[in-house]
Amino acid sequence: MTNVKNLLKKYKEDALSYEELVQLRTLINGMPDCDLESLFSPDDDDFIDNGICVPVKVKHAIDAAIARYHMCRVRRMVIWRIAALFIVAAGSVLIYGVLKQNAEYGRLVSNVINMQTGHGESMVAMLPDGSKVRMGYNSTLRYCIGNFNSSGRAVEFTGEGAFDVVSDASAPMVVRNGELSVTVLGTVFSVEARENEDNAVIYLKEGMVELMTGPNSSKVVLRPDEMALVDRKSGGITVECVTSPKESVARLKGERMFDSCPAGEVLVVLSRCYGIDISFENHIYNRDIFTGVIPTDNLDAALRIIEENYNVERTRVGNEIVLK
Amino acid sequence: MRTAEEYERYLMWEMRRGSIKAFNTIYELYSKPVFHYCLRLSKSRVSAEELVQDVFVNLWQYHEKINPSLSLSNLVFMIARRYAANLFRLTVNSPVFEDYVDYYNSIGCEDNSKLEYDQFHAHIRRAVSNLPESQRNIVELSRFEGLSNNEVAARLGISEKTVRNQLSIALSKLREKIRKYPGKTNSYD
């Protein structure tokens, strides 16, 4: 180290020999920067006024460099601000998109699905949870997709329908018809509740349902093969045991079973079902007793059964069918 | 002395807070010592000027991060040292400096007309620009860029022997010139 200091002193005084220069080179080139730096402490001479002065252009160059440095910083800040703005804008667009999507979803969920059958028609409606409703003639099924969720399922129903409800104990299905409501967990049952009829009929084939005729009425529980007659005006419920379940089973299949029924009444039922007046030309047949199954969704098949039974033929007169 | 120290501490705090006025005062106080210090180490005015510039620009760039418990002089020379060490290495390793050592040894230390390294360097530059082009290229690559004869030959696409010959002719011409016009009076600024 003393050697280096010595050489350094000679270097400053321009007193190095060529050999010493070679020596100095070898020494400093093998020395890490920090060691070399430690050799260069400022001298007292550096601080006295020795007549030399730093050219003004140096200060100007420094000022210019600092100004440039600041410009860069300002520019960087501006860029950051623009970037921030962009992020905010992109975020708003994203949020707007999500909200819009949600609104669309909400509209979809709150959309009311309406299914309807006309005279002599039948259809099988599939509900969002996989439950099936076999709808008889002149029936309406109404629900919102949003009403099908983990805590419940709700539909409104008018007419005749056979429900086959997918079992889900945590989300009971409620079938409403005016004030009447049928709560089910997972069953097969039928509902017949029409606006123009006094009684609604609920027949349970499997499982268990609860009936309520209003928000404050007591619950009535139906067991399999029981039929409830609900007086739509008074809200009274009569529960009957179905002696021949065949009739109700027929209804579940979209058929009507008549057991020793006057033929005139059969025609009245069919007229209502198909929305067209059907009558015998010869009124004698009205008193005949009819037993059999007649489809409620196929007018041609239904009429053929009557024709074959009574040996008559259909004639269409306006909006009326007369059997001669 | 104490008040001067306090003043310097105050200047450092002010600069840390972003006062360009404090920075300018610091420049007033320290640009000369730093310049002198660099001149001593690099023996070149141009390098010393550049170094002063680098030191103070660097000081400003890190003004927010400076440690105000250091003394201002320590801080400034801490930065200066880093640049100066680098510059010192460059000068000592430069072939022109080697020539300069040769030069002042040949004329003897007591000669009053001896050129400073800086002046010597300027002379060489001037003299080199008057050389024929082929020699000039070789000298520039060899002396100013510090390439070996081998590298110069490869760069110019000539044989190493040619480089050696041309270089020795050129250098002897330069030596002659410098000995002929040593004149201490012809300072170059």
Short mmCIF file of C-alpha atoms in Angstrom, two decimals:
data_model
loop_
_atom_site.label_atom_id
_atom_site.label_comp_id
_atom_site.label_asym_id
_atom_site.label_seq_id
_atom_site.Cartn_x
_atom_site.Cartn_y
_atom_site.Cartn_z
CA MET A 1 0.00 0.00 0.00
CA THR A 2 2.81 2.38 0.84
CA ASN A 3 4.26 1.53 -2.53
CA VAL A 4 1.04 2.52 -4.26
CA LYS A 5 0.88 5.76 -2.29
CA ASN A 6 4.44 6.48 -3.22
CA LEU A 7 3.80 5.83 -6.90
CA LEU A 8 0.63 7.90 -6.71
CA LYS A 9 2.61 10.82 -5.30
CA LYS A 10 5.10 10.48 -8.17
CA TYR A 11 2.23 10.26 -10.62
CA LYS A 12 0.86 13.55 -9.36
CA GLU A 13 4.25 15.18 -9.60
CA ASP A 14 5.02 13.77 -13.06
CA ALA A 15 8.01 11.96 -11.61
CA LEU A 16 7.29 8.37 -12.64
CA SER A 17 9.90 6.43 -14.53
CA TYR A 18 8.71 4.10 -17.24
CA GLU A 19 9.32 1.08 -14.94
CA GLU A 20 7.35 2.73 -12.17
CA LEU A 21 4.47 3.39 -14.55
CA VAL A 22 4.38 -0.29 -15.45
CA GLN A 23 4.42 -1.11 -11.75
CA LEU A 24 1.60 1.34 -11.03
CA ARG A 25 -0.50 -0.10 -13.82
CA THR A 26 -0.13 -3.63 -12.51
CA LEU A 27 -0.98 -2.52 -8.98
CA ILE A 28 -4.11 -0.50 -9.73
CA ASN A 29 -5.46 -2.89 -12.33
CA GLY A 30 -5.44 -5.66 -9.76
CA MET A 31 -7.15 -3.51 -7.17
CA PRO A 32 -10.92 -3.41 -6.53
CA ASP A 33 -12.62 -0.04 -7.06
CA CYS A 34 -13.32 0.50 -3.36
CA ASP A 35 -9.63 0.12 -2.42
CA LEU A 36 -8.60 2.45 -5.20
CA GLU A 37 -11.22 5.00 -4.13
CA SER A 38 -9.91 4.95 -0.57
CA LEU A 39 -6.57 6.24 -1.88
CA PHE A 40 -8.13 9.34 -3.29
CA SER A 41 -9.03 11.50 -0.37
CA PRO A 42 -9.39 15.17 -1.15
CA ASP A 43 -6.41 17.26 -0.36
CA ASP A 44 -6.36 20.44 1.68
CA ASP A 45 -4.98 22.00 -1.46
CA ASP A 46 -8.26 21.28 -3.18
CA PHE A 47 -10.07 23.63 -0.80
CA ILE A 48 -7.83 26.66 -0.96
CA ASP A 49 -8.40 29.24 -3.60
CA ASN A 50 -5.83 28.19 -6.16
CA GLY A 51 -6.87 30.47 -8.93
CA ILE A 52 -8.44 27.87 -11.17
CA CYS A 53 -12.10 28.15 -11.87
CA VAL A 54 -14.65 25.81 -13.27
CA PRO A 55 -15.87 27.00 -16.67
CA VAL A 56 -19.43 28.33 -16.62
CA LYS A 57 -20.38 25.89 -19.36
CA VAL A 58 -20.08 23.07 -16.81
CA LYS A 59 -22.77 24.62 -14.67
CA HIS A 60 -24.91 25.17 -17.73
CA ALA A 61 -24.52 21.55 -18.72
CA ILE A 62 -25.52 20.48 -15.19
CA ASP A 63 -28.58 22.74 -15.26
CA ALA A 64 -29.57 21.33 -18.63
CA ALA A 65 -29.10 17.74 -17.42
CA ILE A 66 -31.20 18.43 -14.32
CA ALA A 67 -33.92 20.04 -16.40
CA ARG A 68 -33.94 17.01 -18.70
CA TYR A 69 -34.08 14.71 -15.70
CA HIS A 70 -37.06 16.65 -14.38
CA MET A 71 -38.77 16.61 -17.74
CA CYS A 72 -38.41 12.85 -17.77
CA ARG A 73 -39.84 12.65 -14.30
CA VAL A 74 -42.71 14.93 -15.19
CA ARG A 75 -43.29 12.95 -18.36
CA ARG A 76 -43.18 9.73 -16.39
CA MET A 77 -45.70 11.21 -13.95
CA VAL A 78 -47.91 12.31 -16.82
CA ILE A 79 -47.67 8.85 -18.33
CA TRP A 80 -48.60 7.36 -14.98
CA ARG A 81 -51.57 9.66 -14.74
CA ILE A 82 -52.69 8.77 -18.24
CA ALA A 83 -52.24 5.11 -17.40
CA ALA A 84 -54.28 5.59 -14.24
CA LEU A 85 -57.00 7.28 -16.26
CA PHE A 86 -57.00 4.40 -18.70
CA ILE A 87 -57.26 1.91 -15.90
CA VAL A 88 -60.17 3.80 -14.38
CA ALA A 89 -61.86 4.02 -17.78
CA ALA A 90 -61.30 0.34 -18.50
CA GLY A 91 -62.58 -0.49 -15.02
CA SER A 92 -65.75 1.52 -15.56
CA VAL A 93 -66.36 -0.15 -18.91
CA LEU A 94 -65.86 -3.52 -17.27
CA ILE A 95 -68.17 -2.67 -14.38
CA TYR A 96 -70.73 -1.29 -16.81
CA GLY A 97 -70.51 -4.52 -18.81
CA VAL A 98 -70.94 -6.65 -15.72
CA LEU A 99 -73.88 -4.56 -14.54
CA LYS A 100 -75.45 -4.74 -17.97
CA GLN A 101 -75.00 -8.46 -18.03
CA ASN A 102 -76.51 -8.65 -14.56
CA ALA A 103 -79.42 -6.53 -15.74
CA GLU A 104 -79.92 -8.89 -18.65
CA TYR A 105 -79.72 -11.82 -16.30
CA GLY A 106 -82.20 -10.10 -14.01
CA ARG A 107 -84.55 -9.50 -16.93
CA LEU A 108 -84.23 -13.12 -17.94
CA VAL A 109 -84.82 -14.30 -14.40
CA SER A 110 -87.80 -12.05 -13.86
CA ASN A 111 -89.28 -12.98 -17.22
CA VAL A 112 -92.59 -14.72 -16.77
CA ILE A 113 -92.86 -17.96 -18.70
CA ASN A 114 -96.42 -18.63 -19.74
CA MET A 115 -97.60 -21.98 -21.12
CA GLN A 116 -101.09 -22.54 -22.27
CA THR A 117 -103.18 -25.26 -23.86
CA GLY A 118 -106.36 -24.73 -25.80
CA HIS A 119 -109.44 -26.88 -26.19
CA GLY A 120 -108.63 -30.51 -26.85
CA GLU A 121 -104.94 -29.90 -26.50
CA SER A 122 -102.47 -31.32 -24.09
CA MET A 123 -98.80 -30.83 -23.55
CA VAL A 124 -95.99 -31.80 -21.27
CA ALA A 125 -94.21 -28.80 -19.76
CA MET A 126 -90.71 -29.17 -18.42
CA LEU A 127 -89.84 -26.94 -15.48
CA PRO A 128 -86.33 -25.56 -14.86
CA ASP A 129 -85.69 -28.08 -12.07
CA GLY A 130 -86.60 -31.03 -14.32
CA SER A 131 -90.12 -31.54 -12.98
CA LYS A 132 -92.76 -32.38 -15.55
CA VAL A 133 -96.30 -31.15 -15.82
CA ARG A 134 -98.70 -32.90 -18.13
CA MET A 135 -101.18 -30.16 -18.90
CA GLY A 136 -104.71 -31.01 -19.95
CA TYR A 137 -106.97 -28.86 -22.14
CA ASN A 138 -107.46 -25.16 -21.42
CA SER A 139 -104.74 -24.99 -18.84
CA THR A 140 -102.19 -22.34 -18.00
CA LEU A 141 -98.85 -22.78 -16.30
CA ARG A 142 -96.93 -19.72 -15.27
CA TYR A 143 -93.59 -19.25 -13.55
CA CYS A 144 -90.46 -17.12 -13.35
CA ILE A 145 -87.08 -18.73 -13.79
CA GLY A 146 -85.97 -16.55 -10.89
CA ASN A 147 -88.46 -18.27 -8.64
CA PHE A 148 -86.65 -21.53 -9.08
CA ASN A 149 -83.75 -21.46 -6.68
CA SER A 150 -82.17 -23.35 -3.82
CA SER A 151 -84.81 -22.28 -1.33
CA GLY A 152 -87.99 -22.86 -3.27
CA ARG A 153 -89.88 -23.43 -6.47
CA ALA A 154 -93.10 -21.67 -7.30
CA VAL A 155 -95.55 -21.98 -10.17
CA GLU A 156 -99.03 -20.75 -10.82
CA PHE A 157 -101.42 -23.15 -12.37
CA THR A 158 -104.96 -23.10 -13.68
CA GLY A 159 -106.67 -26.03 -15.34
CA GLU A 160 -105.90 -29.66 -15.25
CA GLY A 161 -102.40 -30.93 -14.71
CA ALA A 162 -100.53 -33.97 -13.61
CA PHE A 163 -97.40 -33.00 -11.75
CA ASP A 164 -94.36 -35.18 -11.51
CA VAL A 165 -92.16 -33.18 -9.18
CA VAL A 166 -88.45 -33.87 -8.82
CA SER A 167 -87.67 -34.57 -5.20
CA ASP A 168 -85.78 -31.80 -3.40
CA ALA A 169 -86.52 -31.57 0.30
CA SER A 170 -84.71 -28.25 0.73
CA ALA A 171 -86.70 -26.53 -2.01
CA PRO A 172 -90.39 -27.39 -1.80
CA MET A 173 -92.51 -26.65 -4.83
CA VAL A 174 -95.58 -24.54 -4.32
CA VAL A 175 -98.34 -24.75 -6.92
CA ARG A 176 -100.71 -21.81 -6.59
CA ASN A 177 -104.17 -21.35 -7.93
CA GLY A 178 -105.65 -18.17 -6.58
CA GLU A 179 -105.80 -18.57 -2.84
CA LEU A 180 -105.23 -22.29 -3.04
CA SER A 181 -101.70 -23.48 -2.67
CA VAL A 182 -100.30 -26.96 -2.85
CA THR A 183 -96.91 -27.49 -1.29
CA VAL A 184 -95.02 -30.55 -2.42
CA LEU A 185 -91.60 -31.96 -1.85
CA GLY A 186 -91.48 -34.60 -4.53
CA THR A 187 -94.57 -36.43 -5.62
CA VAL A 188 -96.88 -37.38 -8.41
CA PHE A 189 -100.24 -35.70 -8.13
CA SER A 190 -102.85 -34.01 -10.21
CA VAL A 191 -104.60 -30.72 -9.92
CA GLU A 192 -107.85 -29.76 -11.50
CA ALA A 193 -108.74 -26.22 -10.72
CA ARG A 194 -110.67 -24.20 -13.24
CA GLU A 195 -111.93 -20.66 -12.98
CA ASN A 196 -115.45 -21.55 -13.99
CA GLU A 197 -115.86 -24.53 -11.67
CA ASP A 198 -116.73 -24.37 -8.00
CA ASN A 199 -114.51 -27.18 -6.90
CA ALA A 200 -110.85 -27.83 -7.38
CA VAL A 201 -109.76 -31.43 -7.26
CA ILE A 202 -106.33 -32.54 -6.13
CA TYR A 203 -105.48 -36.18 -6.42
CA LEU A 204 -102.28 -37.56 -4.93
CA LYS A 205 -100.76 -40.69 -6.34
CA GLU A 206 -97.39 -40.78 -4.58
CA GLY A 207 -95.64 -38.89 -1.82
CA MET A 208 -97.25 -36.18 0.24
CA VAL A 209 -98.68 -32.73 -0.33
CA GLU A 210 -99.93 -29.93 1.88
CA LEU A 211 -102.92 -27.87 0.88
CA MET A 212 -103.74 -24.37 1.97
CA THR A 213 -106.67 -22.37 0.78
CA GLY A 214 -105.43 -19.01 2.02
CA PRO A 215 -102.61 -17.42 3.95
CA ASN A 216 -104.34 -18.06 7.30
CA SER A 217 -106.10 -21.33 6.67
CA SER A 218 -105.02 -24.54 8.31
CA LYS A 219 -102.95 -27.01 6.43
CA VAL A 220 -104.50 -30.18 5.10
CA VAL A 221 -102.18 -33.05 4.37
CA LEU A 222 -103.01 -35.49 1.59
CA ARG A 223 -101.81 -39.06 1.61
CA PRO A 224 -101.40 -41.24 -1.45
CA ASP A 225 -104.65 -42.24 -3.15
CA GLU A 226 -106.56 -39.50 -1.41
CA MET A 227 -108.45 -36.88 -3.27
CA ALA A 228 -109.20 -33.41 -1.97
CA LEU A 229 -112.22 -31.44 -3.10
CA VAL A 230 -111.69 -27.76 -2.50
CA ASP A 231 -114.61 -25.38 -2.50
CA ARG A 232 -113.07 -22.41 -4.24
CA LYS A 233 -115.49 -19.92 -2.72
CA SER A 234 -115.51 -21.00 0.93
CA GLY A 235 -112.06 -22.54 0.95
CA GLY A 236 -113.42 -25.68 2.57
CA ILE A 237 -111.50 -28.86 1.87
CA THR A 238 -113.01 -32.29 1.77
CA VAL A 239 -110.69 -35.23 1.62
CA GLU A 240 -111.95 -38.43 0.10
CA CYS A 241 -110.36 -41.75 -0.26
CA VAL A 242 -110.31 -42.69 -3.89
CA THR A 243 -112.03 -46.07 -4.16
CA SER A 244 -111.13 -46.65 -7.77
CA PRO A 245 -107.88 -44.86 -8.40
CA LYS A 246 -108.20 -45.70 -12.08
CA GLU A 247 -110.17 -42.57 -12.81
CA SER A 248 -107.54 -40.33 -11.36
CA VAL A 249 -104.77 -42.31 -13.00
CA ALA A 250 -106.56 -41.82 -16.29
CA ARG A 251 -106.58 -38.10 -15.65
CA LEU A 252 -102.85 -38.18 -15.05
CA LYS A 253 -102.51 -39.70 -18.50
CA GLY A 254 -104.74 -37.18 -20.19
CA GLU A 255 -107.76 -39.44 -20.35
CA ARG A 256 -111.12 -39.35 -18.73
CA MET A 257 -112.64 -42.44 -17.23
CA PHE A 258 -116.40 -42.75 -17.04
CA ASP A 259 -117.97 -45.37 -14.83
CA SER A 260 -121.73 -45.89 -15.34
CA CYS A 261 -122.21 -42.35 -16.43
CA PRO A 262 -125.19 -41.17 -18.46
CA ALA A 263 -124.03 -40.67 -22.03
CA GLY A 264 -125.48 -37.13 -22.05
CA GLU A 265 -123.11 -36.17 -19.25
CA VAL A 266 -120.22 -37.76 -21.09
CA LEU A 267 -120.96 -35.47 -24.03
CA VAL A 268 -121.14 -32.43 -21.70
CA VAL A 269 -117.68 -33.27 -20.32
CA LEU A 270 -116.28 -33.80 -23.81
CA SER A 271 -117.88 -30.55 -25.05
CA ARG A 272 -116.16 -28.65 -22.26
CA CYS A 273 -112.90 -30.41 -22.89
CA TYR A 274 -112.76 -29.75 -26.62
CA GLY A 275 -114.51 -26.40 -26.55
CA ILE A 276 -117.18 -27.44 -29.02
CA ASP A 277 -120.79 -28.50 -28.48
CA ILE A 278 -121.31 -32.20 -28.97
CA SER A 279 -124.80 -33.67 -28.81
CA PHE A 280 -126.88 -36.65 -29.94
CA GLU A 281 -129.55 -35.91 -32.48
CA ASN A 282 -131.64 -38.58 -30.82
CA HIS A 283 -131.99 -37.58 -27.16
CA ILE A 284 -132.76 -41.18 -26.17
CA TYR A 285 -129.03 -41.91 -26.07
CA ASN A 286 -128.52 -39.27 -23.38
CA ARG A 287 -129.94 -41.57 -20.78
CA ASP A 288 -127.83 -44.53 -21.73
CA ILE A 289 -125.22 -45.52 -19.18
CA PHE A 290 -121.65 -45.32 -20.46
CA THR A 291 -118.54 -46.95 -18.99
CA GLY A 292 -115.18 -46.47 -20.62
CA VAL A 293 -112.08 -44.32 -21.07
CA ILE A 294 -112.11 -41.40 -23.50
CA PRO A 295 -109.02 -39.32 -24.40
CA THR A 296 -109.21 -35.60 -23.63
CA ASP A 297 -106.57 -34.56 -26.16
CA ASN A 298 -107.74 -36.30 -29.32
CA LEU A 299 -111.16 -35.23 -30.56
CA ASP A 300 -111.23 -37.70 -33.45
CA ALA A 301 -110.42 -40.68 -31.23
CA ALA A 302 -112.92 -39.50 -28.63
CA LEU A 303 -115.72 -39.16 -31.20
CA ARG A 304 -114.88 -42.54 -32.75
CA ILE A 305 -115.46 -44.24 -29.39
CA ILE A 306 -118.93 -42.70 -29.08
CA GLU A 307 -119.75 -43.42 -32.74
CA GLU A 308 -118.80 -47.09 -32.39
CA ASN A 309 -120.65 -47.48 -29.11
CA TYR A 310 -123.91 -45.94 -30.30
CA ASN A 311 -123.63 -46.58 -34.01
CA VAL A 312 -123.94 -42.91 -34.95
CA GLU A 313 -122.06 -40.64 -37.28
CA ARG A 314 -120.76 -37.12 -36.66
CA THR A 315 -122.01 -34.17 -38.66
CA ARG A 316 -120.57 -30.75 -38.24
CA VAL A 317 -123.16 -27.97 -38.05
CA GLY A 318 -121.42 -24.64 -37.48
CA ASN A 319 -119.60 -24.79 -34.17
CA GLU A 320 -121.49 -27.90 -33.17
CA ILE A 321 -121.07 -31.59 -33.68
CA VAL A 322 -124.27 -33.56 -33.98
CA LEU A 323 -124.13 -37.31 -33.72
CA LYS A 324 -126.82 -38.93 -35.96
CA MET B 1 -16.55 26.45 12.02
CA ARG B 2 -19.58 25.22 13.82
CA THR B 3 -21.80 27.67 12.07
CA ALA B 4 -20.36 26.61 8.71
CA GLU B 5 -21.17 23.00 9.54
CA GLU B 6 -24.67 23.96 10.55
CA TYR B 7 -25.08 25.90 7.37
CA GLU B 8 -23.99 22.90 5.31
CA ARG B 9 -26.40 20.66 7.21
CA TYR B 10 -29.15 23.14 6.52
CA LEU B 11 -28.23 23.15 2.81
CA MET B 12 -28.40 19.37 2.71
CA TRP B 13 -31.84 19.28 4.29
CA GLU B 14 -33.03 21.93 1.92
CA MET B 15 -31.68 20.02 -1.08
CA ARG B 16 -33.25 16.84 0.22
CA ARG B 17 -36.55 18.66 0.18
CA GLY B 18 -35.92 19.60 -3.46
CA SER B 19 -34.56 23.15 -3.18
CA ILE B 20 -32.64 23.94 -6.36
CA LYS B 21 -31.36 27.09 -4.63
CA ALA B 22 -29.63 25.00 -1.98
CA PHE B 23 -28.19 22.80 -4.73
CA ASN B 24 -26.78 25.86 -6.49
CA THR B 25 -25.17 27.06 -3.27
CA ILE B 26 -23.62 23.62 -2.80
CA TYR B 27 -22.28 23.85 -6.33
CA GLU B 28 -20.76 27.25 -5.55
CA LEU B 29 -19.07 25.80 -2.48
CA TYR B 30 -17.81 22.51 -3.90
CA SER B 31 -17.39 22.73 -7.67
CA LYS B 32 -13.90 24.20 -7.36
CA PRO B 33 -12.51 21.68 -4.87
CA VAL B 34 -13.99 18.83 -6.88
CA PHE B 35 -12.55 20.25 -10.08
CA HIS B 36 -9.13 20.67 -8.55
CA TYR B 37 -9.28 17.20 -7.07
CA CYS B 38 -10.14 15.66 -10.44
CA LEU B 39 -7.51 17.64 -12.21
CA ARG B 40 -4.91 16.24 -9.85
CA LEU B 41 -6.02 12.70 -10.47
CA SER B 42 -6.79 12.71 -14.16
CA LYS B 43 -4.34 15.39 -15.29
CA SER B 44 -6.92 16.37 -17.90
CA ARG B 45 -9.04 19.48 -17.85
CA VAL B 46 -11.65 18.10 -20.20
CA SER B 47 -12.06 14.98 -18.11
CA ALA B 48 -12.20 17.05 -14.93
CA GLU B 49 -14.94 19.24 -16.36
CA GLU B 50 -16.97 16.23 -17.39
CA LEU B 51 -16.42 14.74 -14.00
CA VAL B 52 -17.66 17.83 -12.15
CA GLN B 53 -20.75 17.67 -14.32
CA ASP B 54 -21.32 13.98 -13.59
CA VAL B 55 -20.80 14.42 -9.86
CA PHE B 56 -23.30 17.22 -9.49
CA VAL B 57 -25.92 15.74 -11.78
CA ASN B 58 -25.60 12.52 -9.79
CA LEU B 59 -25.94 14.47 -6.54
CA TRP B 60 -29.17 16.00 -7.74
CA GLN B 61 -30.60 12.74 -9.03
CA TYR B 62 -30.25 11.21 -5.59
CA HIS B 63 -31.01 14.36 -3.62
CA GLU B 64 -34.13 12.81 -2.13
CA LYS B 65 -32.18 9.83 -0.84
CA ILE B 66 -29.10 11.53 0.59
CA ASN B 67 -28.15 10.84 4.15
CA PRO B 68 -28.06 14.23 5.89
CA SER B 69 -26.02 12.86 8.79
CA LEU B 70 -22.97 12.73 6.49
CA SER B 71 -20.98 15.90 6.17
CA LEU B 72 -21.56 17.69 2.89
CA SER B 73 -17.88 17.38 1.98
CA ASN B 74 -17.96 13.62 2.58
CA LEU B 75 -21.07 13.27 0.48
CA VAL B 76 -19.72 15.23 -2.48
CA PHE B 77 -16.33 13.53 -2.46
CA MET B 78 -17.89 10.13 -1.98
CA ILE B 79 -19.49 10.59 -5.38
CA ALA B 80 -16.40 12.28 -6.87
CA ARG B 81 -14.12 9.46 -5.72
CA ARG B 82 -16.09 6.88 -7.66
CA TYR B 83 -15.79 8.82 -10.91
CA ALA B 84 -12.18 9.84 -10.23
CA ALA B 85 -10.99 6.29 -9.60
CA ASN B 86 -12.33 5.28 -12.97
CA LEU B 87 -10.74 8.25 -14.67
CA PHE B 88 -7.43 7.60 -12.96
CA ARG B 89 -7.41 4.02 -14.28
CA LEU B 90 -8.09 5.32 -17.79
CA THR B 91 -5.26 7.85 -17.66
CA VAL B 92 -2.66 5.52 -16.18
CA ASN B 93 -3.48 2.81 -18.70
CA SER B 94 -3.58 5.14 -21.67
CA PRO B 95 -0.77 4.68 -24.22
CA VAL B 96 -0.55 8.43 -24.58
CA PHE B 97 0.27 8.69 -20.90
CA GLU B 98 3.00 6.13 -21.45
CA ASP B 99 4.35 8.39 -24.18
CA TYR B 100 4.11 11.32 -21.78
CA VAL B 101 6.18 9.48 -19.16
CA ASP B 102 8.71 8.75 -21.88
CA TYR B 103 8.60 12.38 -22.88
CA TYR B 104 9.21 13.99 -19.51
CA ASN B 105 11.89 11.46 -18.62
CA SER B 106 13.73 12.28 -21.81
CA ILE B 107 13.74 16.03 -21.27
CA GLY B 108 14.57 15.91 -17.57
CA CYS B 109 12.51 17.10 -14.62
CA GLU B 110 14.33 20.35 -14.13
CA ASP B 111 13.36 21.59 -17.59
CA ASN B 112 11.02 24.50 -17.12
CA SER B 113 9.55 24.19 -20.58
CA LYS B 114 8.00 20.80 -19.73
CA LEU B 115 4.45 20.36 -20.99
CA GLU B 116 1.65 19.34 -18.67
CA TYR B 117 0.07 16.02 -19.58
CA ASP B 118 -2.99 17.86 -20.76
CA GLN B 119 -0.97 20.04 -23.10
CA PHE B 120 1.04 17.07 -24.22
CA HIS B 121 -2.14 15.25 -25.06
CA ALA B 122 -3.41 18.22 -27.05
CA HIS B 123 -0.13 18.47 -28.91
CA ILE B 124 -0.22 14.83 -29.80
CA ARG B 125 -3.76 15.20 -31.08
CA ARG B 126 -2.84 18.16 -33.17
CA ALA B 127 0.27 16.46 -34.47
CA VAL B 128 -1.60 13.28 -35.26
CA SER B 129 -4.09 15.16 -37.37
CA ASN B 130 -1.21 16.31 -39.55
CA LEU B 131 0.06 12.79 -40.20
CA PRO B 132 -0.61 11.01 -43.50
CA GLU B 133 -3.92 9.19 -43.32
CA SER B 134 -2.58 5.64 -43.10
CA GLN B 135 -0.33 6.53 -40.16
CA ARG B 136 -3.01 8.66 -38.55
CA ASN B 137 -5.48 5.77 -38.45
CA ILE B 138 -2.92 3.50 -36.89
CA VAL B 139 -1.89 6.04 -34.27
CA GLU B 140 -5.45 6.90 -33.32
CA LEU B 141 -6.41 3.28 -32.82
CA SER B 142 -3.19 2.46 -31.00
CA ARG B 143 -2.82 5.52 -28.78
CA PHE B 144 -6.28 6.93 -28.21
CA GLU B 145 -8.39 3.78 -28.34
CA GLY B 146 -5.67 1.69 -26.70
CA LEU B 147 -5.77 -1.24 -29.13
CA SER B 148 -2.80 -3.61 -29.36
CA ASN B 149 -0.81 -3.85 -32.60
CA ASN B 150 -2.56 -7.13 -33.26
CA GLU B 151 -6.02 -5.60 -32.90
CA VAL B 152 -5.09 -2.58 -35.02
CA ALA B 153 -3.89 -4.91 -37.78
CA ALA B 154 -7.13 -6.86 -37.66
CA ARG B 155 -9.26 -3.72 -37.62
CA LEU B 156 -7.51 -2.14 -40.62
CA GLY B 157 -6.94 -5.39 -42.52
CA ILE B 158 -3.17 -4.98 -42.75
CA SER B 159 -0.32 -7.11 -41.42
CA GLU B 160 0.93 -6.65 -37.86
CA LYS B 161 4.38 -5.94 -39.17
CA THR B 162 3.09 -3.00 -41.20
CA VAL B 163 1.37 -1.67 -38.10
CA ARG B 164 4.59 -1.90 -36.08
CA ASN B 165 6.63 -0.17 -38.80
CA GLN B 166 4.12 2.59 -39.49
CA LEU B 167 3.61 3.19 -35.77
CA SER B 168 7.31 3.53 -35.04
CA ILE B 169 7.72 5.96 -37.97
CA ALA B 170 4.72 7.99 -36.79
CA LEU B 171 5.77 8.05 -33.15
CA SER B 172 9.29 9.16 -33.89
CA LYS B 173 7.84 11.94 -36.04
CA LEU B 174 5.58 12.98 -33.18
CA ARG B 175 8.41 12.92 -30.63
CA GLU B 176 10.49 15.08 -32.85
CA LYS B 177 7.67 17.57 -33.20
CA ILE B 178 7.04 17.80 -29.50
CA ARG B 179 10.71 18.28 -28.74
CA LYS B 180 10.90 20.97 -31.38
CA TYR B 181 8.03 23.06 -30.00
CA PRO B 182 7.87 22.48 -26.29
CA GLY B 183 6.92 26.08 -25.46
CA LYS B 184 5.37 26.30 -22.02
CA THR B 185 3.58 29.45 -23.09
CA ASN B 186 1.31 27.76 -25.55
CA SER B 187 -1.42 26.77 -23.16
CA TYR B 188 -4.36 25.52 -25.04
CA ASP B 189 -7.23 27.25 -23.27
#
